[in-house]
Coordinates of C-alpha atoms in Angstrom, one line a residue:
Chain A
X17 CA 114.3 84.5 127.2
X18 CA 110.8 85.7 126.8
X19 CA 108.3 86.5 129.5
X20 CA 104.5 86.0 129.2
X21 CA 103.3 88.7 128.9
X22 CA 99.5 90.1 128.0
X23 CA 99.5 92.3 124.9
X24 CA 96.8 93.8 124.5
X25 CA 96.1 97.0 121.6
X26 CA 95.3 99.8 122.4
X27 CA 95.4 103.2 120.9
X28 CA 97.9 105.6 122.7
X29 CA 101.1 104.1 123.1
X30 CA 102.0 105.2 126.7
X31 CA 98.8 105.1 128.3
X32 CA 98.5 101.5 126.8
X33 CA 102.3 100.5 128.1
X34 CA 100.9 101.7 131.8
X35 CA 98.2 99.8 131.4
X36 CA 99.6 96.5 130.3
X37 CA 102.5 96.6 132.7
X38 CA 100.3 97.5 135.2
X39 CA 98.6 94.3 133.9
X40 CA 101.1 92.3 134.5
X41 CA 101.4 93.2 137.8
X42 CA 98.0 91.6 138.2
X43 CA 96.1 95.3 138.7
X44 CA 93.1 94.8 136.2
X45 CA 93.5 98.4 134.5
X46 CA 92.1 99.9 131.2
X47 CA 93.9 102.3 129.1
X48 CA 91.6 105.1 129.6
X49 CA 91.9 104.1 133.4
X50 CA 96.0 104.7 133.4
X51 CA 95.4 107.8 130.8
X52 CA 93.2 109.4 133.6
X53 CA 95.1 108.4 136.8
X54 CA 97.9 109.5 134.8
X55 CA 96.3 112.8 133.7
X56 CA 97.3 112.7 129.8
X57 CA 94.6 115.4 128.8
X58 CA 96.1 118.1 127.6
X59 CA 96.7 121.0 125.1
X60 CA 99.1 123.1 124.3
X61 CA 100.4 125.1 121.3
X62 CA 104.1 125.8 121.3
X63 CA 105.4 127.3 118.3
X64 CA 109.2 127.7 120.0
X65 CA 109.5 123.7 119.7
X66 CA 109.5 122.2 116.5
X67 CA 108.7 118.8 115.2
X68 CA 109.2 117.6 111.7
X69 CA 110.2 121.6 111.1
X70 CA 106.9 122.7 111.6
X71 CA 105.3 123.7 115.4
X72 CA 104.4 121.3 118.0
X73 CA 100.9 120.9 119.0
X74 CA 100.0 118.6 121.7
X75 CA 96.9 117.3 123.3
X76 CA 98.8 114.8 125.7
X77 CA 101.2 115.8 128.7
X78 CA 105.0 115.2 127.9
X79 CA 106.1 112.0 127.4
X80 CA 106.7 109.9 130.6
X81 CA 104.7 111.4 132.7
X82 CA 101.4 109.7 132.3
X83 CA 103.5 106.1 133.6
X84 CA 105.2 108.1 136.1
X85 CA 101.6 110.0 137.7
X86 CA 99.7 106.7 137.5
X87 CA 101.9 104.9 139.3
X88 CA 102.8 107.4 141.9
X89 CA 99.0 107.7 142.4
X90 CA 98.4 104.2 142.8
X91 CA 101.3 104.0 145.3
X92 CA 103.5 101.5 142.5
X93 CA 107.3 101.8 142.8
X94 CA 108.8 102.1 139.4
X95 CA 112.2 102.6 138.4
X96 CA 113.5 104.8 135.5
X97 CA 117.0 105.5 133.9
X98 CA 118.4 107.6 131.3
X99 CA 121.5 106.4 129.9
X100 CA 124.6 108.1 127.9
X101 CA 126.0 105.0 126.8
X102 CA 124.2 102.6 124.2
X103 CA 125.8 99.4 125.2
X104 CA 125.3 99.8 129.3
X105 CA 121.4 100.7 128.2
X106 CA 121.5 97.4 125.8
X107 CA 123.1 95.3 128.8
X108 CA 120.9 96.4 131.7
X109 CA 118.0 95.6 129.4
X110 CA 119.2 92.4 128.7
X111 CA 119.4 92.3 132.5
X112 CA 116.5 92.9 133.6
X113 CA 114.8 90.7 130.4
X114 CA 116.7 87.7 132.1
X115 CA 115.3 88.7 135.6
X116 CA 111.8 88.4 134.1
X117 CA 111.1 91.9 134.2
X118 CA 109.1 93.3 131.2
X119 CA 110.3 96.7 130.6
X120 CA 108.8 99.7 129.2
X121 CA 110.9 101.9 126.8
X122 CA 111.1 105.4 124.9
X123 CA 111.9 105.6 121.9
X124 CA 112.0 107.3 118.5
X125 CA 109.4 106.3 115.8
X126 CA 112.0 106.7 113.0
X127 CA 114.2 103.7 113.4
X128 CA 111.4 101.1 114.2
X129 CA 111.2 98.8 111.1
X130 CA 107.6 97.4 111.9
X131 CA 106.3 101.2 111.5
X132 CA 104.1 101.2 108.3
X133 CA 106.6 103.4 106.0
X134 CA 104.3 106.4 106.0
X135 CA 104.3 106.9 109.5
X136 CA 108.2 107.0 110.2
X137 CA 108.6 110.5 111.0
X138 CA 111.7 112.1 113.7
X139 CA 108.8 111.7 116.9
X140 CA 110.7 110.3 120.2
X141 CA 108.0 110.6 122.5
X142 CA 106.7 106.5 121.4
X143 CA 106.5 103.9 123.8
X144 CA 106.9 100.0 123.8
X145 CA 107.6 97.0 126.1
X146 CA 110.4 94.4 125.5
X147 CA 109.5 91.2 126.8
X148 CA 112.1 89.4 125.6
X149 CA 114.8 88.4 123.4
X150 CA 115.9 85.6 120.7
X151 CA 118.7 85.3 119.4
X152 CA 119.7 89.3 118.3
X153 CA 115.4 89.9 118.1
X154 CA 113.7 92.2 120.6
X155 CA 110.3 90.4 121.9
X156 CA 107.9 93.9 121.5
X157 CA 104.4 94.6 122.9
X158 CA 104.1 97.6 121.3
X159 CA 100.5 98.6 122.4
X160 CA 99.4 100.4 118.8
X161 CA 99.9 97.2 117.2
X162 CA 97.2 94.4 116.8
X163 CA 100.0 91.9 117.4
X164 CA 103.2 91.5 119.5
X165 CA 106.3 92.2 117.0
X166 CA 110.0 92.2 116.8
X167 CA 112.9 94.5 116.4
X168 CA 116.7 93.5 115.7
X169 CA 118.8 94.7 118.7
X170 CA 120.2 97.2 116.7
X171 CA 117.1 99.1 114.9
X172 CA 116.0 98.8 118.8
X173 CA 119.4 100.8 119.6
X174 CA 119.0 103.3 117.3
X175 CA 115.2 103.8 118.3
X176 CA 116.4 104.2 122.0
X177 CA 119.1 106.6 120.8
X178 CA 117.3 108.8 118.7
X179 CA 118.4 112.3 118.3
X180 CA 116.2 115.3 117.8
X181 CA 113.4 116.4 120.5
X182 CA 112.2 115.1 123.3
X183 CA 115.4 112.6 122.9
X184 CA 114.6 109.5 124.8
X185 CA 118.6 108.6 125.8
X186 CA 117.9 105.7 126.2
X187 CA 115.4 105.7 128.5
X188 CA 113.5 103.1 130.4
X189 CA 110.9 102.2 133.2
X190 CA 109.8 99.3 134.8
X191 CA 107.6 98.0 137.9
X192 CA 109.9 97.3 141.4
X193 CA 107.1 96.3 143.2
X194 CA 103.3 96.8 144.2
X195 CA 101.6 97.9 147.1
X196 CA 99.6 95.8 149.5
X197 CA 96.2 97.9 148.9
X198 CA 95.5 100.1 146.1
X199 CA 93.1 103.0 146.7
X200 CA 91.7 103.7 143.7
X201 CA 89.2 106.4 144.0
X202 CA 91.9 108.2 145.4
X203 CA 93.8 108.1 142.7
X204 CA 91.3 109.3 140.2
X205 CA 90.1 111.8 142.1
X206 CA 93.8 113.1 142.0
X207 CA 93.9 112.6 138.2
X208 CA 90.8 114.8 138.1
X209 CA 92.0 117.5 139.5
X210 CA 95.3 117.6 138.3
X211 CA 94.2 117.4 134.4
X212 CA 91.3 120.5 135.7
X213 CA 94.2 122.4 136.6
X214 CA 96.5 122.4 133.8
X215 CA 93.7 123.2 131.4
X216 CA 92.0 125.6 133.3
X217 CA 95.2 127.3 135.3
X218 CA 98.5 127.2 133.5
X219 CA 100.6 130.0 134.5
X220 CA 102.0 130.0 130.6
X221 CA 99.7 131.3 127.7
X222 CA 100.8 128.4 125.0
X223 CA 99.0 125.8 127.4
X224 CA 95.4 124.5 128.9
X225 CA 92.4 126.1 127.3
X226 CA 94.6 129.7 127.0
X227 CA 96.7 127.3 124.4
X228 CA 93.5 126.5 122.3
X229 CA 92.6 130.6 121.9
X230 CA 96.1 131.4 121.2
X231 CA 96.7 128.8 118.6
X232 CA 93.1 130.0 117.4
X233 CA 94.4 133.4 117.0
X234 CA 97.5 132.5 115.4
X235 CA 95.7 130.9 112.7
X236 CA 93.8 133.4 111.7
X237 CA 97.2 135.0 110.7
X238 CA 98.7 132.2 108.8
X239 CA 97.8 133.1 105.3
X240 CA 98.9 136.5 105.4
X241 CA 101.9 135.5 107.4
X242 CA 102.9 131.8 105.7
X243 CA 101.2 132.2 102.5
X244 CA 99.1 129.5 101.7
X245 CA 101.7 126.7 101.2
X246 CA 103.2 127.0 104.1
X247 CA 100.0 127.0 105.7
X248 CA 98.0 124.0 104.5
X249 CA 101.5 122.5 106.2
X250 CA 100.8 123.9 109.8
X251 CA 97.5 122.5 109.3
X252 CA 98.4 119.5 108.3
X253 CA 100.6 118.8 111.1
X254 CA 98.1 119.9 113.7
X255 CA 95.9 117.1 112.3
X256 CA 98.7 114.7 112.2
X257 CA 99.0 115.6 116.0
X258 CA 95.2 115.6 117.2
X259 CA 94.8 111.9 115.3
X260 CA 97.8 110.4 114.2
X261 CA 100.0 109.6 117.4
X262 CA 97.9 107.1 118.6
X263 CA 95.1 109.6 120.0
X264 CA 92.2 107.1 119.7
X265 CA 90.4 110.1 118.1
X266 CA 89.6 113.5 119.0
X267 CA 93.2 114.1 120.4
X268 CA 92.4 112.1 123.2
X269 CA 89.4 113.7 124.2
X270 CA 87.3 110.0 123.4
X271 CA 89.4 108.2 125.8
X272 CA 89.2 110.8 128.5
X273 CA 85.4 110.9 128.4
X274 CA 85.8 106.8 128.4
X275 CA 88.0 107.3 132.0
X276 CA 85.3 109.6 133.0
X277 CA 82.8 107.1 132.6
X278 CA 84.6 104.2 134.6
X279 CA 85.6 106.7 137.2
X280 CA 81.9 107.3 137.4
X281 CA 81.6 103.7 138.6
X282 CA 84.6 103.1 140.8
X283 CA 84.5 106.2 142.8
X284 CA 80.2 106.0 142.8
X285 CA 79.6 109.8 141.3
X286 CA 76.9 109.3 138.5
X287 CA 77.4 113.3 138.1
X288 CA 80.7 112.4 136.1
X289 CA 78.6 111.1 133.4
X290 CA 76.9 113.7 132.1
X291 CA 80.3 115.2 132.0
X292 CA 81.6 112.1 130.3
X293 CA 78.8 112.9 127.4
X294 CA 80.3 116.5 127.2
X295 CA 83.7 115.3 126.7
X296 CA 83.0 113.0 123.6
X297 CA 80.9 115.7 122.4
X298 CA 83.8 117.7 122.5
X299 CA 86.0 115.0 121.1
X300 CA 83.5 114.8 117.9
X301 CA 84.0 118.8 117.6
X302 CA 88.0 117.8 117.6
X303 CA 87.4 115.1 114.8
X304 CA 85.1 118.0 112.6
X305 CA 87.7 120.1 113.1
X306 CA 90.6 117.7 111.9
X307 CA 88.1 116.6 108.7
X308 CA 87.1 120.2 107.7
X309 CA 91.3 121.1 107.7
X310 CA 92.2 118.1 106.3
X311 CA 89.9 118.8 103.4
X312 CA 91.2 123.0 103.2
X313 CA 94.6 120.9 102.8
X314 CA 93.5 119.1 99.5
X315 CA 92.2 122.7 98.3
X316 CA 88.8 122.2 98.2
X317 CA 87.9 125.3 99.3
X318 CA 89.3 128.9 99.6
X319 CA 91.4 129.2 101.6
X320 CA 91.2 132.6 104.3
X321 CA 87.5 131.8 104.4
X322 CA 88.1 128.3 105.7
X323 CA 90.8 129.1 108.1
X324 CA 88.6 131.7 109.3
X325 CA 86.0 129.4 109.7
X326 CA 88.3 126.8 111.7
X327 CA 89.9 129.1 113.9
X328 CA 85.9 130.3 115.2
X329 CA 85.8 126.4 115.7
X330 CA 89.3 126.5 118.1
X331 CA 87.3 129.3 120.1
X332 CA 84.2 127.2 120.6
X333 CA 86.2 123.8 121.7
X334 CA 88.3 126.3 123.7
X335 CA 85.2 127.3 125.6
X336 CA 83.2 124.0 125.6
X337 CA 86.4 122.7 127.6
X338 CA 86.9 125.5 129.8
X339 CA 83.3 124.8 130.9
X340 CA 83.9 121.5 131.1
X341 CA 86.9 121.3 133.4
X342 CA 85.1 124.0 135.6
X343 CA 82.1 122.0 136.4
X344 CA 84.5 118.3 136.6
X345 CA 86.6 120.6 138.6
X346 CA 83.5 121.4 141.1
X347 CA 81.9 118.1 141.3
X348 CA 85.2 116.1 142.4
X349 CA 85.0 119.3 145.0
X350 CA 82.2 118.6 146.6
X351 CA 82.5 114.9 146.2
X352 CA 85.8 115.1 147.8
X353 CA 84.7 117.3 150.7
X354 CA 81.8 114.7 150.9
X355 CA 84.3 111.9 151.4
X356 CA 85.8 113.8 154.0
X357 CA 83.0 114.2 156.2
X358 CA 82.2 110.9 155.7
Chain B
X17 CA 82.0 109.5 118.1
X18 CA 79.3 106.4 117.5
X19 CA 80.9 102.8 117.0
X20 CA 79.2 103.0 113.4
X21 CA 80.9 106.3 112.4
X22 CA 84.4 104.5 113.2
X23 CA 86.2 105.3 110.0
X24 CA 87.1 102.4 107.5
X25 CA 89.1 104.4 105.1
X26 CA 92.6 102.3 104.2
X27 CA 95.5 103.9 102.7
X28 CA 98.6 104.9 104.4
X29 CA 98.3 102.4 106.9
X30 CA 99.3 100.1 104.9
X31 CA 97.0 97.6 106.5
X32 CA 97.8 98.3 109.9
X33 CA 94.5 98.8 111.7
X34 CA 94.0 101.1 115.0
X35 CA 92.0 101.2 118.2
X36 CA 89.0 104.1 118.4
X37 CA 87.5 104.9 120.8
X38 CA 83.7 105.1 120.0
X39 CA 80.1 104.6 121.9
X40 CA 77.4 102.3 122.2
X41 CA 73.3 103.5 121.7
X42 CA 73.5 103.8 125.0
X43 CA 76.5 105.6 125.3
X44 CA 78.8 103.1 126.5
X45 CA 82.1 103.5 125.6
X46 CA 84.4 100.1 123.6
X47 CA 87.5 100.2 121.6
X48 CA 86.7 99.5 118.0
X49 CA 89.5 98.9 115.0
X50 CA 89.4 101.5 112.0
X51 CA 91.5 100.9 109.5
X52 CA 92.2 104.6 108.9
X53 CA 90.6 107.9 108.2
X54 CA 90.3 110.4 105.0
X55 CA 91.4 113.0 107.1
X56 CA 94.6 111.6 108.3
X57 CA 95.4 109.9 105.2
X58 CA 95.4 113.5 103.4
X59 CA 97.1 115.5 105.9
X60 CA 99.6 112.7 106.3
X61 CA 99.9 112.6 102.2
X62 CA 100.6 115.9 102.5
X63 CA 103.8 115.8 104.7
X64 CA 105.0 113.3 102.5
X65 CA 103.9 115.2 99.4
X66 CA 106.3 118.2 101.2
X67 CA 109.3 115.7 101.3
X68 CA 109.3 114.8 97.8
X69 CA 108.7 117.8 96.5
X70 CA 111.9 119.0 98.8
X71 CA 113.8 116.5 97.5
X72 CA 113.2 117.3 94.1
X73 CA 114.1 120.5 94.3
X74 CA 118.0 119.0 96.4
X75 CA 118.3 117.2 92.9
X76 CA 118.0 120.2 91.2
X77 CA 120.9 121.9 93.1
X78 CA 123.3 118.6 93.3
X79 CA 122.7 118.3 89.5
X80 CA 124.3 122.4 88.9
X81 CA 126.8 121.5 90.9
X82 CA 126.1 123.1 93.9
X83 CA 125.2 120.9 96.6
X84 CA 126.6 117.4 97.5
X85 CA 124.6 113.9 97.3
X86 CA 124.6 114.2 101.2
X87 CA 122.1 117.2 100.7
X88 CA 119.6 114.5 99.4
X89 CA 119.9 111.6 101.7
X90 CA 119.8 114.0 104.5
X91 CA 116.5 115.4 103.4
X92 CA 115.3 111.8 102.2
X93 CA 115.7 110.8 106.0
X94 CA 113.8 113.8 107.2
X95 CA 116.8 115.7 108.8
X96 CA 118.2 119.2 109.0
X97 CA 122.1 120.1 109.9
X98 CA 121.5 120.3 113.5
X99 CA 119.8 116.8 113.7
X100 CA 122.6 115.4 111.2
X101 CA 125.3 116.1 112.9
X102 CA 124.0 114.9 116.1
X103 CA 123.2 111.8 114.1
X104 CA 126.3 111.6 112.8
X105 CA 128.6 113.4 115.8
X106 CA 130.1 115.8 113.4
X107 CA 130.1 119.3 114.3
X108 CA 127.7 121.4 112.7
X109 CA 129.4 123.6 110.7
X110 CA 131.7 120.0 109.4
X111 CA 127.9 118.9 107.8
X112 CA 127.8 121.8 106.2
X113 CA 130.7 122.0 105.0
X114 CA 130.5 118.3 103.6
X115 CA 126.9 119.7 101.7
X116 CA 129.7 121.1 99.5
X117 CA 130.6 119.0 96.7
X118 CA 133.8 119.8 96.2
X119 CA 134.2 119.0 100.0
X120 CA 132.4 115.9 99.9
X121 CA 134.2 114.3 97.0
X122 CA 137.3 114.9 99.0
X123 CA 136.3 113.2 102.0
X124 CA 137.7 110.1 103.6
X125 CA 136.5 106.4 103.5
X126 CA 136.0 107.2 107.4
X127 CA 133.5 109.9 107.2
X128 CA 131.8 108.0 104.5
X129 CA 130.5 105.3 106.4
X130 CA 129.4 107.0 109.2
X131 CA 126.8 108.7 107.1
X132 CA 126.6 105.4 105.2
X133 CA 125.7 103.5 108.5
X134 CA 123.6 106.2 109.6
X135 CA 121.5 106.0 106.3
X136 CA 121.3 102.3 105.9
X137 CA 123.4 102.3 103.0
X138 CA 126.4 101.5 100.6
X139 CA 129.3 104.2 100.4
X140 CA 128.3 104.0 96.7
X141 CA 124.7 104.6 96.5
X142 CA 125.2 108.0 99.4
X143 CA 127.7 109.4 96.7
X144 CA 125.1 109.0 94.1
X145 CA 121.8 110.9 93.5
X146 CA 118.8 109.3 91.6
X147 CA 117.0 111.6 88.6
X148 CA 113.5 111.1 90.1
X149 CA 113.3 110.9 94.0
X150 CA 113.3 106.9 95.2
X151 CA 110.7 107.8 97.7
X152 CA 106.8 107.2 96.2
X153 CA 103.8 108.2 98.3
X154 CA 101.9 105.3 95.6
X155 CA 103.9 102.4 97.5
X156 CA 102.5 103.5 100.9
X157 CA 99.1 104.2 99.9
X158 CA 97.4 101.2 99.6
X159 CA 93.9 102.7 98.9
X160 CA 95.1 103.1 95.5
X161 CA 92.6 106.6 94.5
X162 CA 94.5 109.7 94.2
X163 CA 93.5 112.2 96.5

């Protein structure tokens, strides 16, 4: 059975899985649309969780909940479920597969044989849709792919079953049905201000724009602390984070300032571009950032100097966004109160 | 980022190209394809550089005798204890135990295949150790320079 299904590439995995399910559903919606509605912006730094042994950085909210937000915002029933059981997860797949239902899935990165070699690391948090199956082959859109691809059933077990953080049990989520009328402005106006409020108002310190200083602070002490080893590893990995998990550059910051500048157009506020502008240029101080650690990791340079250097740039991106979640923050204020006297 | 600054740097790809997000003159945002960057590719050599190293150092020990050859498929597959046994559904302190040699060599055609399943391998080749690491950054970079 395979269903026709759109695939189209994109570069985050679950913004793009929201995106072409939603798709499918016949809502026209970009990936920086569903990564907006969904509010996937995000930092934080937590050294208490580890990934690949080394701390987690993010710039994305946990995994799920940009498909869950967007389609809670746009008024979309979804179904998820967990399971503990491989073969009950494998035959309500098949299931729904023969119901025509494309179905999104988390999984690891690990056991997924199309991976290019070099990027199978223990990471749970990916996404896919199965749109079918031949034979023992899983029909995958798998949105960081050019093309559609295939996975035996059982590398697409062991995927679903991977162990470690964030373990994805399993795990999948699927469209029930859509709503008669989408309000869309709504929705992006509540994707706005939920993003402005985890960056700019977390209770914890690891998180937001607090996250940025403190990982800025803690890097300072890394060489003393890790020796130098150790660190060019940490750095590494923040890299790896910021670019490599799909980010579509600039740990997401690029396709955020790309939803800004469609919301611009479908909720009619031309002051959300200017702010779009702000939020690539902070996007291009993300990708300096990444190229001037990536090159203190080949040991071009010395090192304290360099990591002193890098953690004044975490302060600067810390306060360009802090400014620029305030003012995005104060013009969907005053275009929502707007809307209400309207 | 400007659609002409969209990094075309191959290497551990392996070919597989990804969307950027990029603008326009006038600002206009599209998706364009890069087929890698020279920052990920380095920080990403690194990681692997940290396995292989790692896993020289495991061939060390096995070699004197003091781990087992399930010390170096368990760091060839990027695992630690806790993530091992939960792979595997042994109890922690049973993986450990069976990074002993003298324990491992004692244990039990049953045991040996659920790592060997796990692993994607023969019961043979997990109870034997390569002299040089069979994991090479050179056959997943395909840029070919050395860094």
């Amino acid at each position: 059975m395979t269903i026709d299904f759109h695939h189209r590439q994109f570069a985050h995995c679950e913004s793009g899985v929201t995106a072409n399910l939603l798709n499918h559903y016949g809502f026209n919606c970009s990936e920086a649309l569903a990564f907006g509605i969904g509010s996937g912006l995000f930092f934080a730094y937590a050294p208490f969780v580890r990934l690949n042994f080394l701390p987690l950085t993010t710039f994305r909210t946990a995994p799920g909940s940009i498909f869950k937000k967007t389609t809670k915002r746009l008024g979309i029933k979804v179904r998820q479920q967990r399971f503990s059981n491989p073969g009950a997860a494998e035959r309500k797949l098949d299931l729904l597969l023969a119901e025509g239902c494309p179905v999104g899935a988390q999984t690891g990165v690990f056991w997924l044989p199309y991976f290019p070699p070099a990027y199978r690391f223990h990471f749970n948090g990916h996404n896919l849709v199965v749109t079918g199956k031949e034979g023992d082959d899983y029909l995958i859109s798998d949105p960081i792919f050019e093309q559609p691809v295939r996975c035996s059933g059982d590398d697409l077990r062991k995927a679903r079953f991977a162990r470690g953080a964030l373990a994805p049990k399993g795990r999948i989520y699927y469209i029930e049905s859509m709503p008669a009328h989408i309000e869309l402005s709504q929705a992006i106006v509540a994707g706005i201000k939920d993003v402005c409020r985890v960056m700019l108002s977390t209770p914890v310190p690891v998180a937001g724009v607090r996250g940025i200083r403190f990982l800025s602070r803690r890097l300072v002490g890394w060489p003393t602390r890790l020796g130098e080893k150790r660190t060019l590893q940490h750095l590494g990995h923040i890299v790896r984070m910021q670019e490599e998990i799909g980010t579509g550059g600039g740990g997401f910051r690029f396709i955020y300032a790309a939803f800004l500048q469609e919301a611009a157009a479908v909720v009619g506020n031309d002051e959300l571009l200017p702010l779009s502008a702000r939020c690539t240029a902070i996007g291009d101080a993300w990708r300096e950032f990444a190229l001037l650690a990536s090159r203190a990791c080949k040991g071009r340079a010395e090192l304290q100097p360099s990591i002193t250097d890098l953690a004044q740039r975490l302060e600067q991106s810390a306060a360009a966004e802090e400014s620029l979640f305030r003012d995005l923050q104060q013009v969907i204020n005053r275009s929502a109160k707007k809307g209400a006297v309207r | 980022m400007k659609k002409e600054q969209v990094p075309q740097h191959g290497g551990m790809t392996a070919g597989c190209r990804e969307i950027n997000y990029a603008v326009d003159e006038e600002g206009r945002y599209s998706l364009e394809l890069s087929v890698g960057w020279e920052a990920k590719n380095a920080t990403l050599r690194l990681a692997w550089e940290a396995i292989v190293e790692q896993l020289h150092l495991v061939i060390v020990e096995i070699r004197a005798g003091q781990k087992s050859p399930l010390a170096y498929h368990m760091v060839k597959n990027q695992m630690d204890v806790p993530l091992l046994a939960q792979y595997s559904g042994f109890a922690r302190w049973r993986v450990k135990r069976h990074l002993k040699p003298q324990v491992f060599n004692r244990l039990n055609s049953r045991a040996l295949v659920v790592y060997a399943d796990l692993f994607r391998i023969s019961i043979a080749e997990l109870q034997e150790v390569p002299d040089q690491p069979d994991l090479r950054i050179e056959d997943m970079d395909t840029s070919g320079a050395s860094l």
